[in-house]
Coordinates of C-alpha atoms in Angstrom, one line a residue:
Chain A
X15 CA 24.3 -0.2 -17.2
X16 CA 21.7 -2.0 -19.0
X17 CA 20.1 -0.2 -21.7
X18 CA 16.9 -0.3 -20.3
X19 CA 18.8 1.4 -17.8
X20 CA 20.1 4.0 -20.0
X21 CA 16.7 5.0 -21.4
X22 CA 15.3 4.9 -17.8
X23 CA 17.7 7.3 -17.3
X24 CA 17.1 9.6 -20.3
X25 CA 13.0 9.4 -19.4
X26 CA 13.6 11.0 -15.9
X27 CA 15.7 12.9 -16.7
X28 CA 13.0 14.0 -19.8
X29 CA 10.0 14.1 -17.9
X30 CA 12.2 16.5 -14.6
X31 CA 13.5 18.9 -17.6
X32 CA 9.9 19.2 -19.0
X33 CA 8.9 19.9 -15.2
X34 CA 11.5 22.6 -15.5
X35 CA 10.6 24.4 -18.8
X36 CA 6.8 24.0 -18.2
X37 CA 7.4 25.7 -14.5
X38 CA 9.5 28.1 -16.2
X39 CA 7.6 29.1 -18.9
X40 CA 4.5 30.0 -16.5
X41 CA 2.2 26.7 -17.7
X42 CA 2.0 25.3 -14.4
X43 CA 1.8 28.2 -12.0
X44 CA 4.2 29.2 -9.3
X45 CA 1.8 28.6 -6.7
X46 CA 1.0 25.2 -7.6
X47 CA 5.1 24.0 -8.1
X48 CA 7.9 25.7 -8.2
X49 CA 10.8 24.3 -10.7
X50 CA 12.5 21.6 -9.9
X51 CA 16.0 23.8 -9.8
X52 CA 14.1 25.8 -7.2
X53 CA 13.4 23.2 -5.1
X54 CA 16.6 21.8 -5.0
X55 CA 18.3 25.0 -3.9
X56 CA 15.6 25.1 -1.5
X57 CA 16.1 21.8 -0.1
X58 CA 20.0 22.5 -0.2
X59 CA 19.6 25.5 2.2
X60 CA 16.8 24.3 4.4
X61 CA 19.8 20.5 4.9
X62 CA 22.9 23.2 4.8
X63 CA 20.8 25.4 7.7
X64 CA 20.6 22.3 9.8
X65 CA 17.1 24.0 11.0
X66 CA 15.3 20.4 9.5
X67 CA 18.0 18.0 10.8
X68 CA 15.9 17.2 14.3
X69 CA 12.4 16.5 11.9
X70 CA 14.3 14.3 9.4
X71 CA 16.5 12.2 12.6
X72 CA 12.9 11.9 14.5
X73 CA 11.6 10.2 11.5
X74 CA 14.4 8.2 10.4
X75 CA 14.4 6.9 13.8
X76 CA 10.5 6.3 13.7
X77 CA 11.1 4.2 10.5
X78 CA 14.0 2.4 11.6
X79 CA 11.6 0.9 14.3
X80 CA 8.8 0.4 13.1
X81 CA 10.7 -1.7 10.2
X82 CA 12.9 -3.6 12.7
X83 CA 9.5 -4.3 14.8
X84 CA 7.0 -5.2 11.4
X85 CA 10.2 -7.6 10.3
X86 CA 10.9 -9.6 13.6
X87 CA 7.1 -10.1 14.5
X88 CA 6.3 -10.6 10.5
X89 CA 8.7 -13.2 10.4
X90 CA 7.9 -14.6 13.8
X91 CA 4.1 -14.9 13.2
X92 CA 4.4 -16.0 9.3
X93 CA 6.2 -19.1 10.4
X94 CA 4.1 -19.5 13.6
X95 CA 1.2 -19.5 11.2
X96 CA 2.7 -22.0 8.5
X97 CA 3.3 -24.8 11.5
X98 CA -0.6 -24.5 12.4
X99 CA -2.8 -25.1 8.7
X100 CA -6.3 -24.5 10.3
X101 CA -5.2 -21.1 11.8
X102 CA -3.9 -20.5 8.8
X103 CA -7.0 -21.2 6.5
X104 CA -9.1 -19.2 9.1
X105 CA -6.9 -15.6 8.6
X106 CA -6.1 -16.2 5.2
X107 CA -9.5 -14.1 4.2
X108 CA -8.4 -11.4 7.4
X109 CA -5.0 -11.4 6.0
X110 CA -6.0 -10.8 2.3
X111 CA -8.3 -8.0 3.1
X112 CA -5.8 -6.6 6.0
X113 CA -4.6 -3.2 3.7
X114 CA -8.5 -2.7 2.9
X115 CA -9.0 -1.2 6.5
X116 CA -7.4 2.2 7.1
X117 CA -5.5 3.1 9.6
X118 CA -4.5 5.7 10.5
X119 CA -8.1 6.8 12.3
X120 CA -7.0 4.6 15.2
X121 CA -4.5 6.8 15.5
X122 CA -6.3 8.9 18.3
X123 CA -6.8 5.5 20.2
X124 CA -2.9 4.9 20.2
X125 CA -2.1 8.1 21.0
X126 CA -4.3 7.4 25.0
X127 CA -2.9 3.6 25.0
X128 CA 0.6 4.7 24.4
X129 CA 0.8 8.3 24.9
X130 CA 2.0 11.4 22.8
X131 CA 5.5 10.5 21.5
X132 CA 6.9 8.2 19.1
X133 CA 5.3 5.4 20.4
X134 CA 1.6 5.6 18.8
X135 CA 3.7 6.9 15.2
X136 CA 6.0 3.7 15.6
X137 CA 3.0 1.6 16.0
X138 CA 1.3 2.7 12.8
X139 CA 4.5 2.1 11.1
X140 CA 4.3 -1.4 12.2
X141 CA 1.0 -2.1 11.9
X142 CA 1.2 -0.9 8.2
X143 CA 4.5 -3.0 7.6
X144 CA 4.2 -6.1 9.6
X145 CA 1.4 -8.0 7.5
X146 CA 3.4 -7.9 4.0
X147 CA 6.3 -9.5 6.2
X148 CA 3.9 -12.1 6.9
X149 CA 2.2 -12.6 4.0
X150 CA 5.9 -13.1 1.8
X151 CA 7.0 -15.0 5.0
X152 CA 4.4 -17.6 4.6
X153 CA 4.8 -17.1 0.8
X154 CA 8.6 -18.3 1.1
X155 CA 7.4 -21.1 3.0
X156 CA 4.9 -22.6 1.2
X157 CA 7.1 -22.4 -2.2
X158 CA 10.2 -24.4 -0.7
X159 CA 11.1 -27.1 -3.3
X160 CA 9.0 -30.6 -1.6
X161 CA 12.5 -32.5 -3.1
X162 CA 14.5 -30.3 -0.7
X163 CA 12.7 -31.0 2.8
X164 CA 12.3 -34.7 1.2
X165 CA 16.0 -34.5 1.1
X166 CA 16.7 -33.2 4.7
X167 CA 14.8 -36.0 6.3
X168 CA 16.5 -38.8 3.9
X169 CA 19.5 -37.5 5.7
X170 CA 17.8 -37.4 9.0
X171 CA 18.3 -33.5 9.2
X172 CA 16.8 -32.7 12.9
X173 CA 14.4 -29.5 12.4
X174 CA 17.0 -26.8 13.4
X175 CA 19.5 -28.0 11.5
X176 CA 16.2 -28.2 8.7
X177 CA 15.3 -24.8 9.3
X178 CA 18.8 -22.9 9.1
X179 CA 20.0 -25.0 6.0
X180 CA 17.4 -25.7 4.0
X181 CA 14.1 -23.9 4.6
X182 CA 15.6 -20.4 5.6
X183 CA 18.2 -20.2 2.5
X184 CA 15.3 -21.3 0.2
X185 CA 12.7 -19.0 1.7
X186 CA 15.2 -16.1 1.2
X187 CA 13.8 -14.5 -1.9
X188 CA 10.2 -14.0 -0.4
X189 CA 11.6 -13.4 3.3
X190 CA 14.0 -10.2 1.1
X191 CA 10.6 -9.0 -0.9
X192 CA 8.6 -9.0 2.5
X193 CA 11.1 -6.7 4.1
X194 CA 11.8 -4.2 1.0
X195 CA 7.8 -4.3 1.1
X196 CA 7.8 -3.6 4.8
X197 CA 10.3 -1.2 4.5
X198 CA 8.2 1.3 2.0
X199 CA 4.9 0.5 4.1
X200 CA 6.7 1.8 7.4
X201 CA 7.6 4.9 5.8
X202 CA 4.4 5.2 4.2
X203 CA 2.8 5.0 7.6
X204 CA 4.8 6.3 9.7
X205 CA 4.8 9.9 7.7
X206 CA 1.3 9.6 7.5
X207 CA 1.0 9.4 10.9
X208 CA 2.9 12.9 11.4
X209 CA 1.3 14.6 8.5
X210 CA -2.0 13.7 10.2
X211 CA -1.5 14.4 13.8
X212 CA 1.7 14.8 15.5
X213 CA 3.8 17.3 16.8
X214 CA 7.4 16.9 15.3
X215 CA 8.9 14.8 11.8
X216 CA 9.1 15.6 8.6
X217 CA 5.0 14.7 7.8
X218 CA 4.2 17.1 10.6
X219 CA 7.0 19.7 9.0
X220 CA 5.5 19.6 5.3
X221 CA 1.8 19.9 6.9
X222 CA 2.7 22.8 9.3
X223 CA 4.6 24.3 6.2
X224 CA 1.7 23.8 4.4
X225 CA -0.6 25.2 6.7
X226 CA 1.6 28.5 7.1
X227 CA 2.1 29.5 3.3
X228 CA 5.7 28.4 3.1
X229 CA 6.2 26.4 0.0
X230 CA 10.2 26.8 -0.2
X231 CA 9.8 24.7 2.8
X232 CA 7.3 22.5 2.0
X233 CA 8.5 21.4 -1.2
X234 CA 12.1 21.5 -0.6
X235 CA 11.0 18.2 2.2
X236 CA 8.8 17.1 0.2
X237 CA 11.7 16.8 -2.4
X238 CA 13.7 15.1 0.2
X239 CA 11.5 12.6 1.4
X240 CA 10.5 11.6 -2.9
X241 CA 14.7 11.4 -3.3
X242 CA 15.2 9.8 0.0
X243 CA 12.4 7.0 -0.9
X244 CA 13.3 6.6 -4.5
X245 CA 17.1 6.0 -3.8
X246 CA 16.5 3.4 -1.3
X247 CA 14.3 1.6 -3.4
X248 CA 16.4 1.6 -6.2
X249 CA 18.9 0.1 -3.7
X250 CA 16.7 -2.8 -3.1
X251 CA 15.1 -3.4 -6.4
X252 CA 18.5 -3.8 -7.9
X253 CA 19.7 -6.1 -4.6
X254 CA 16.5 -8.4 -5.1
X255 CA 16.7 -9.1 -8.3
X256 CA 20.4 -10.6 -8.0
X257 CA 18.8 -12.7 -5.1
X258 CA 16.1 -13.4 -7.3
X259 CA 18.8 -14.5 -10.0
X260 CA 20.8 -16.4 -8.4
X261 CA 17.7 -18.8 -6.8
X262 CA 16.4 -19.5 -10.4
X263 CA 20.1 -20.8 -11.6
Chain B
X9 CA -17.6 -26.7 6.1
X10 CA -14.5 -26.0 8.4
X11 CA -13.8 -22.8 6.3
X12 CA -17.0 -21.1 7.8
X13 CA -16.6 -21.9 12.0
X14 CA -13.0 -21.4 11.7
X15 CA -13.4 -17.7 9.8
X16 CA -16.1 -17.2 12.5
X17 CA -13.3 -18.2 15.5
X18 CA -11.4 -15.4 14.1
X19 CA -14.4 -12.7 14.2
X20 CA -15.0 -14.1 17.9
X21 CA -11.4 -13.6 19.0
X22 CA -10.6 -10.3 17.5
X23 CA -14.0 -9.1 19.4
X24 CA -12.8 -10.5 22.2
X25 CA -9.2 -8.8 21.6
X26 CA -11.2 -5.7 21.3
X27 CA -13.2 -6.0 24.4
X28 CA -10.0 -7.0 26.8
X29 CA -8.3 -3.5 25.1
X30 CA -11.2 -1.2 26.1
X31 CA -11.2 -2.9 29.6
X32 CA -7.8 -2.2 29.8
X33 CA -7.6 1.4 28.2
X34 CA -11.4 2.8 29.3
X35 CA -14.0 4.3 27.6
X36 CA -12.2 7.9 26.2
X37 CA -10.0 5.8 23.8
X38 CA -11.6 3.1 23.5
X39 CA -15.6 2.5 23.3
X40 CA -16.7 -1.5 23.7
X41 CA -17.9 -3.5 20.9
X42 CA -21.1 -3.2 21.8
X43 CA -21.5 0.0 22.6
X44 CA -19.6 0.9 19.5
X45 CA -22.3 -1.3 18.0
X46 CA -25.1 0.8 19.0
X47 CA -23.7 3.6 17.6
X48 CA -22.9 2.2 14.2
X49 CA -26.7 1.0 14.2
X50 CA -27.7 4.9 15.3
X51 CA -25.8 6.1 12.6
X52 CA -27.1 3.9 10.0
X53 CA -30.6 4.7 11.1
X54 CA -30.3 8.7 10.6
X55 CA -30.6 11.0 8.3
X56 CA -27.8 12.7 8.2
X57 CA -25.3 10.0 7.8
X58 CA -26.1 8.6 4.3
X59 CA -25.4 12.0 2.4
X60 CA -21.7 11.0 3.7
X61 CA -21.5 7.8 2.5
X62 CA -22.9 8.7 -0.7
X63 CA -20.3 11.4 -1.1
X64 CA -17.8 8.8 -0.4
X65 CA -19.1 6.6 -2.6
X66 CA -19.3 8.6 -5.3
X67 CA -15.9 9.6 -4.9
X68 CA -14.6 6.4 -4.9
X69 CA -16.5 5.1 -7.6
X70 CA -15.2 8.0 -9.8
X71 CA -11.7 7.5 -8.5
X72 CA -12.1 3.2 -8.9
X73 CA -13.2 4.0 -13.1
X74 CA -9.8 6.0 -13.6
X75 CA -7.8 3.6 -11.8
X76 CA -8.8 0.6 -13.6
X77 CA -9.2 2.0 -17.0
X78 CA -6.4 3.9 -17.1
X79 CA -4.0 1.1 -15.0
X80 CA -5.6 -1.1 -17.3
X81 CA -4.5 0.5 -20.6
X82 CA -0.7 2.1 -19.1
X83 CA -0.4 -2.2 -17.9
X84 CA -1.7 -3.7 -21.1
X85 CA 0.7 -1.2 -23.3
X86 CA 3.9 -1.9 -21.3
X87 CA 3.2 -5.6 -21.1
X88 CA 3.4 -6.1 -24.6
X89 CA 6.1 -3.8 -25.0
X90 CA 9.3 -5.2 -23.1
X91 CA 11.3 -3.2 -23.5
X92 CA 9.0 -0.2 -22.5
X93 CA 7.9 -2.7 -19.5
X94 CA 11.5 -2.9 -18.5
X95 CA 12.6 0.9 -18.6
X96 CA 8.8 1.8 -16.4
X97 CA 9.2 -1.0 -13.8
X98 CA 11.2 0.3 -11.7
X99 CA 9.9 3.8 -12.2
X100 CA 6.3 2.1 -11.0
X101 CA 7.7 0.0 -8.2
X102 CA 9.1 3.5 -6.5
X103 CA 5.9 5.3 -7.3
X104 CA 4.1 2.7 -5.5
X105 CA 6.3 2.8 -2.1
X106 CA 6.1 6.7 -1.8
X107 CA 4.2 8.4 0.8
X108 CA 1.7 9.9 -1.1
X109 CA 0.5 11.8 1.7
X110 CA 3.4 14.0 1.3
X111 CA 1.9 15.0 -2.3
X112 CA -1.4 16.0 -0.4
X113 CA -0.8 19.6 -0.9
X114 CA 0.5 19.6 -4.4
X115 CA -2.7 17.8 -5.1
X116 CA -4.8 20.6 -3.6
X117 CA -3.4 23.3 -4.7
X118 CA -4.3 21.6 -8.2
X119 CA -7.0 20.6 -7.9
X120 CA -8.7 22.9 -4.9
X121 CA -10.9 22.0 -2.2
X122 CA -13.8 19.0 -2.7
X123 CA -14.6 16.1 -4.6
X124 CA -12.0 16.4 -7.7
X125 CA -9.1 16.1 -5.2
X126 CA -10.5 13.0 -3.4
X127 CA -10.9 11.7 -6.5
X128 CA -7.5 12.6 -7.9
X129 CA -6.1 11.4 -4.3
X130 CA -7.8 8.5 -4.8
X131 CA -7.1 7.3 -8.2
X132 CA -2.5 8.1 -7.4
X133 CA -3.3 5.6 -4.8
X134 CA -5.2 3.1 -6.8
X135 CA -4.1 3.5 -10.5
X136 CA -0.3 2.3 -9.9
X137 CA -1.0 -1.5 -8.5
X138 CA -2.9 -1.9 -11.2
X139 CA -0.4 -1.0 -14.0
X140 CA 2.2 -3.5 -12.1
X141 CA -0.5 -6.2 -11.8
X142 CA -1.8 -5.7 -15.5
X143 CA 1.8 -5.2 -16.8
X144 CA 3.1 -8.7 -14.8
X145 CA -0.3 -10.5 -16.2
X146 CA -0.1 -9.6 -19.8
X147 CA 4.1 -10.1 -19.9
X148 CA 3.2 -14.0 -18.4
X149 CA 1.2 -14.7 -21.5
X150 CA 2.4 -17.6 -23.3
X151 CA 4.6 -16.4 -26.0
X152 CA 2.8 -18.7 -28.7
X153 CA -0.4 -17.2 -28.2
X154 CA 0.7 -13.5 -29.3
X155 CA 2.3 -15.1 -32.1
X156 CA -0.6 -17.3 -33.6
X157 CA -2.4 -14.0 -32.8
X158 CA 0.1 -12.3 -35.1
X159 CA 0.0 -15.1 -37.3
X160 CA -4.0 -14.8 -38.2
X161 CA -3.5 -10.5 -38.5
X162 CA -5.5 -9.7 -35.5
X163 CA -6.2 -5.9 -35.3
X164 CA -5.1 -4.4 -31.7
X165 CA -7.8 -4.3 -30.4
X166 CA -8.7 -7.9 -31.4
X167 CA -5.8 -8.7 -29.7
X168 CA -6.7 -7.1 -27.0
X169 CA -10.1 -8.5 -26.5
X170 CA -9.6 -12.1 -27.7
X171 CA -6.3 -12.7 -26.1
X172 CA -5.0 -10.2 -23.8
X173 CA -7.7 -9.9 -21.3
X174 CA -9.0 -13.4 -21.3
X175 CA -5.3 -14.6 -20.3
X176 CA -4.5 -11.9 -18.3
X177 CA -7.4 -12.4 -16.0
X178 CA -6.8 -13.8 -12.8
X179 CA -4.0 -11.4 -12.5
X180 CA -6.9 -8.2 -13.6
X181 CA -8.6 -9.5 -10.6
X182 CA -5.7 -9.6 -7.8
X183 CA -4.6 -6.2 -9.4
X184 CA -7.9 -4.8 -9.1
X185 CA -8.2 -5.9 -5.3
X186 CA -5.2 -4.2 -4.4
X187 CA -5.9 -1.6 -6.2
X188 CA -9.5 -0.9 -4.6
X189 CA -8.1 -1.3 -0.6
X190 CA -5.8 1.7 -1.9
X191 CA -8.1 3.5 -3.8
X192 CA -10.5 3.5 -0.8
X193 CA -7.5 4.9 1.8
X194 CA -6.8 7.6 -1.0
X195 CA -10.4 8.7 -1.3
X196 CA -10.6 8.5 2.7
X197 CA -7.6 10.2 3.3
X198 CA -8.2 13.0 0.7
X199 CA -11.6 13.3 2.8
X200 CA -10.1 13.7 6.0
X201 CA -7.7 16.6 4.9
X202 CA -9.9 18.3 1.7
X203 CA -13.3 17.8 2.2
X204 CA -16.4 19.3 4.5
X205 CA -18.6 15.8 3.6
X206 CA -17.9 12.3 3.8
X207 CA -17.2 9.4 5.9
X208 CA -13.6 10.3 6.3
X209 CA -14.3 14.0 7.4
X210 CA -16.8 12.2 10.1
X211 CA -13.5 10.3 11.3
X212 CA -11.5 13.6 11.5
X213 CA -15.0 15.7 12.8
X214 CA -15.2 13.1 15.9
X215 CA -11.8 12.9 16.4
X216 CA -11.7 16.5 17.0
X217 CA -14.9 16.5 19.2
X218 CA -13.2 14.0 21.3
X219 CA -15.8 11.7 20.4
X220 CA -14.7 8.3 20.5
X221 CA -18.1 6.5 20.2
X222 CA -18.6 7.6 17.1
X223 CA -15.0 7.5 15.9
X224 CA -15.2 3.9 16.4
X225 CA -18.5 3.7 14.7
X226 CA -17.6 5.1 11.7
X227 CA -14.4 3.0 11.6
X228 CA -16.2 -0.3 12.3
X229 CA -18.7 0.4 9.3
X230 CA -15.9 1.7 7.0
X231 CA -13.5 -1.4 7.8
X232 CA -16.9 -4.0 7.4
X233 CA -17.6 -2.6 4.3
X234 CA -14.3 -2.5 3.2
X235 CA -13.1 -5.9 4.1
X236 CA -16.0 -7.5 2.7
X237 CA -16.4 -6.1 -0.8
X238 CA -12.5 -7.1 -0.6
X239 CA -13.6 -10.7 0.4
X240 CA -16.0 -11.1 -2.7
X241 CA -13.2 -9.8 -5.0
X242 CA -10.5 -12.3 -3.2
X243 CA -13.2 -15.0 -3.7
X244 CA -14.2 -14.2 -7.3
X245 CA -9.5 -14.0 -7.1
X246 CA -9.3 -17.4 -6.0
X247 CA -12.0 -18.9 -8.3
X248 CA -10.2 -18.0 -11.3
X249 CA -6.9 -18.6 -10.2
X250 CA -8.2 -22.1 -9.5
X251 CA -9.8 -22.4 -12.8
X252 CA -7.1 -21.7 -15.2
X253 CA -4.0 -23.8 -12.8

């Protein structure tokens, strides 16, 4: 490891300890956090129960779809929307300004289009993710060396052939930020969606916890979800930045 | 001027989007355009509606002050330090992708019911985009300039003023775009959960009253006036960008 990555290390680990002695030592009250140490042995119990496996499934699930769906129709409608310029121009302004509007109050309007189930929660996840596939989509397209596509047609490259060996390898980079992007705004909305109105998942579980007084609960998912998120994050930070490395060689 | 028609087109079709959806889905979900219209002009004609939107306001100007002047300062600090840029990044980048929501109720038992924890709600949202953008902007910075900076002994906060935020700009801008479209959701959202006043308890008050007209209303005048302070600060963006390439 790095040793930027050492003393990364050493400040979490600093600031969870502090969490720890300050809980400890009464500063920040009980009822506002409980320890770290407390939560975890909470959050162990509540996993090694098995009583929040059906929430944390639901919502993995919820996720997984909403990020397949926001990266197929991102992809799809970024390079529909490079080909056509004027189009382009014209929802550049809509597109910049898209995460200004919030959401999730048309989430009462999904719910009567497409029912009580997953399907309104799966939407929301979508709707949150799809546009920062798009915008990196049309990102990756736009900053494709001019020498390379010069290159293709010099050797009469027909636009398949174009798009799979030269555009698509180049556009990697962006296309790989869009989806990590997409991938933290699905599961930004898609909790959000539970926590706000929905009947099972782990937003749902943390606000009906919250609602009823029990904080071992509440904080011991609330744990999960901050470890779950982090780690996968991690995951794809350190992943782009080799893609990243290896396009600037 | 193409720009103008075509950005008009779009307006057209997404009405027209709108319209073929409540034909499809009915009234209860979905009021019409024009109907929603009304309302919207109903509402901005009463009394009672403004005390909301100042409450929101106020709120989110509070929570827009501590974004930007504390992202600025966090951004501005790790940018010039590398190696303290390097050991936060990642740290920032996670922050960022987290559900929030989820630390709703830490946040209120903090802070208790009403306007400090919309603000506070508001300024997790906003305050991290900005330390990324600020950090990225100030860590782009030609390296000769901080050295003929160090060079003629400028004081920090010299530095700061003379060559820091002058080159950093264009970037202050984009981070301060982003960082107002989430700075809005987190005062909203903090409204809809913590909070008796406001335009987001409005959303959540028809929403449980099962009505949709002014649900809709509400929305349309929160997503205008969202989407077009965000297209002044994407112009004023683009301007600068323009100006120093």
């Amino acid at each position: 490891m790095s040793w930027a990555g050492w003393l990364r290390l050493i400040v979490v680990t600093g600031a969870v300890l502090l969490l720890e002695v300050l809980c400890r030592a009464g500063v920040i009250a009980k009822t506002v956090l409980p320890a770290p140490s407390v939560m975890a042995g909470d959050l162990y119990r509540l996993l090694a129960s098995g009583s929040a496996s059906a929430d944390i499934g639901e919502t993995l699930g919820n996720v997984a779809m909403a990020v397949i769906a926001s990266i197929l129709l991102g992809f799809v409608g970024g390079v529909a929307i490079h080909a056509m310029p004027r189009v382009r121009r014209a929802l550049d302004p809509f597109l910049a300004t898209y995460y200004a509007v919030p959401f999730f109050v048309f989430y009462p309007v999904l719910i009567v289009i497409f029912g009580l189930g997953a399907a309104p929660i799966v939407v929301i996840g979508t709707l949150f993710g799809v546009v920062a596939m798009l915008i990196n989509t049309l990102n990756g397209l736009d900053r494709i060396p001019r020498v390379l596509l010069k290159t293709a047609r010099v050797h009469g490259m027909d636009p398949v052939r174009t798009a799979l060996m030269v555009k698509l390898p180049s556009a990697a980079p962006f296309l790989f930020t869009g989806a990590k992007l997409a991938i933290a705004y699905c599961f930004i909305g898609v909790i959000a969606a539970e926590f706000i109105m929905s009947s099972s998942g782990i937003g749902y579980s943390i606000a009906y916890a919250f609602n009823n007084f029990d904080n071992a609960r509440m904080y011991a998912l609330m744990l999960f979800i901050i470890v779950l998120v982090t780690v996968l994050n991690a995951v794809l930070f350190t992943w782009e930045r080799r893609i990243m490395q290896r396009r600037r060689r | 001027m193409h720009g103008k028609t075509d950005t008009l087109l779009v307006i057209v079709a997404l009405v027209a989007l709108w319209q073929v959806l409540h034909w499809i889905v009915g009234s209860v979900a979905l009021t019409s355009p024009a109907d929603t219209l009304a309302r919207a002009v109903e509402l901005l004609g009463s009394a009672t509606f403004w005390p909301h939107v100042a409450e929101t306001g106020v709120a989110l100007l509070y929570s827009l002050l501590l974004a930007v002047f504390g992202g600025l300062t966090i951004g501005i600090a790790l940018g010039i330090n590398r190696l303290a840029g390097e050991v936060a990044e990642p740290i920032l980048v996670s922050l960022y992708s987290l559900p929030k929501i989820t630390l709703y109720p830490v946040i209120l038992l903090a802070f208790g019911l009403g306007l400090s924890a919309k603000v506070a709600f508001g300024t997790i949202h906003g305050i991290i985009p900005v330390i990324i953008f600020t950090m990225n902007a100030v860590r782009t910075i030609p390296p000769v300039m901080l050295r003929s900076a160090r060079v003629m002994r400028l004081s920090p906060p010299q530095l700061v003023s003379t060559i820091i935020l002058p080159a950093a700009l264009p970037e202050l801008v984009s981070g301060l775009r982003v960082g107002f479209s989430l700075t809005l959701l987190g005062v909203l959202i903090g409204e809809m959960f913590a909070s008796q006043r406001g335009l987001g308890y409005l959303v959540m008050n028809a929403i449980g009253g099962h009505d949709v007209r002014t649900m809709m209303a509400v929305v349309l005048i929160l997503a205008t006036t969202a989407v077009l302070i965000s297209a002044g600060l994407l112009h004023i963006d683009r301007r600068m960008h323009r100006r120093t390439a």
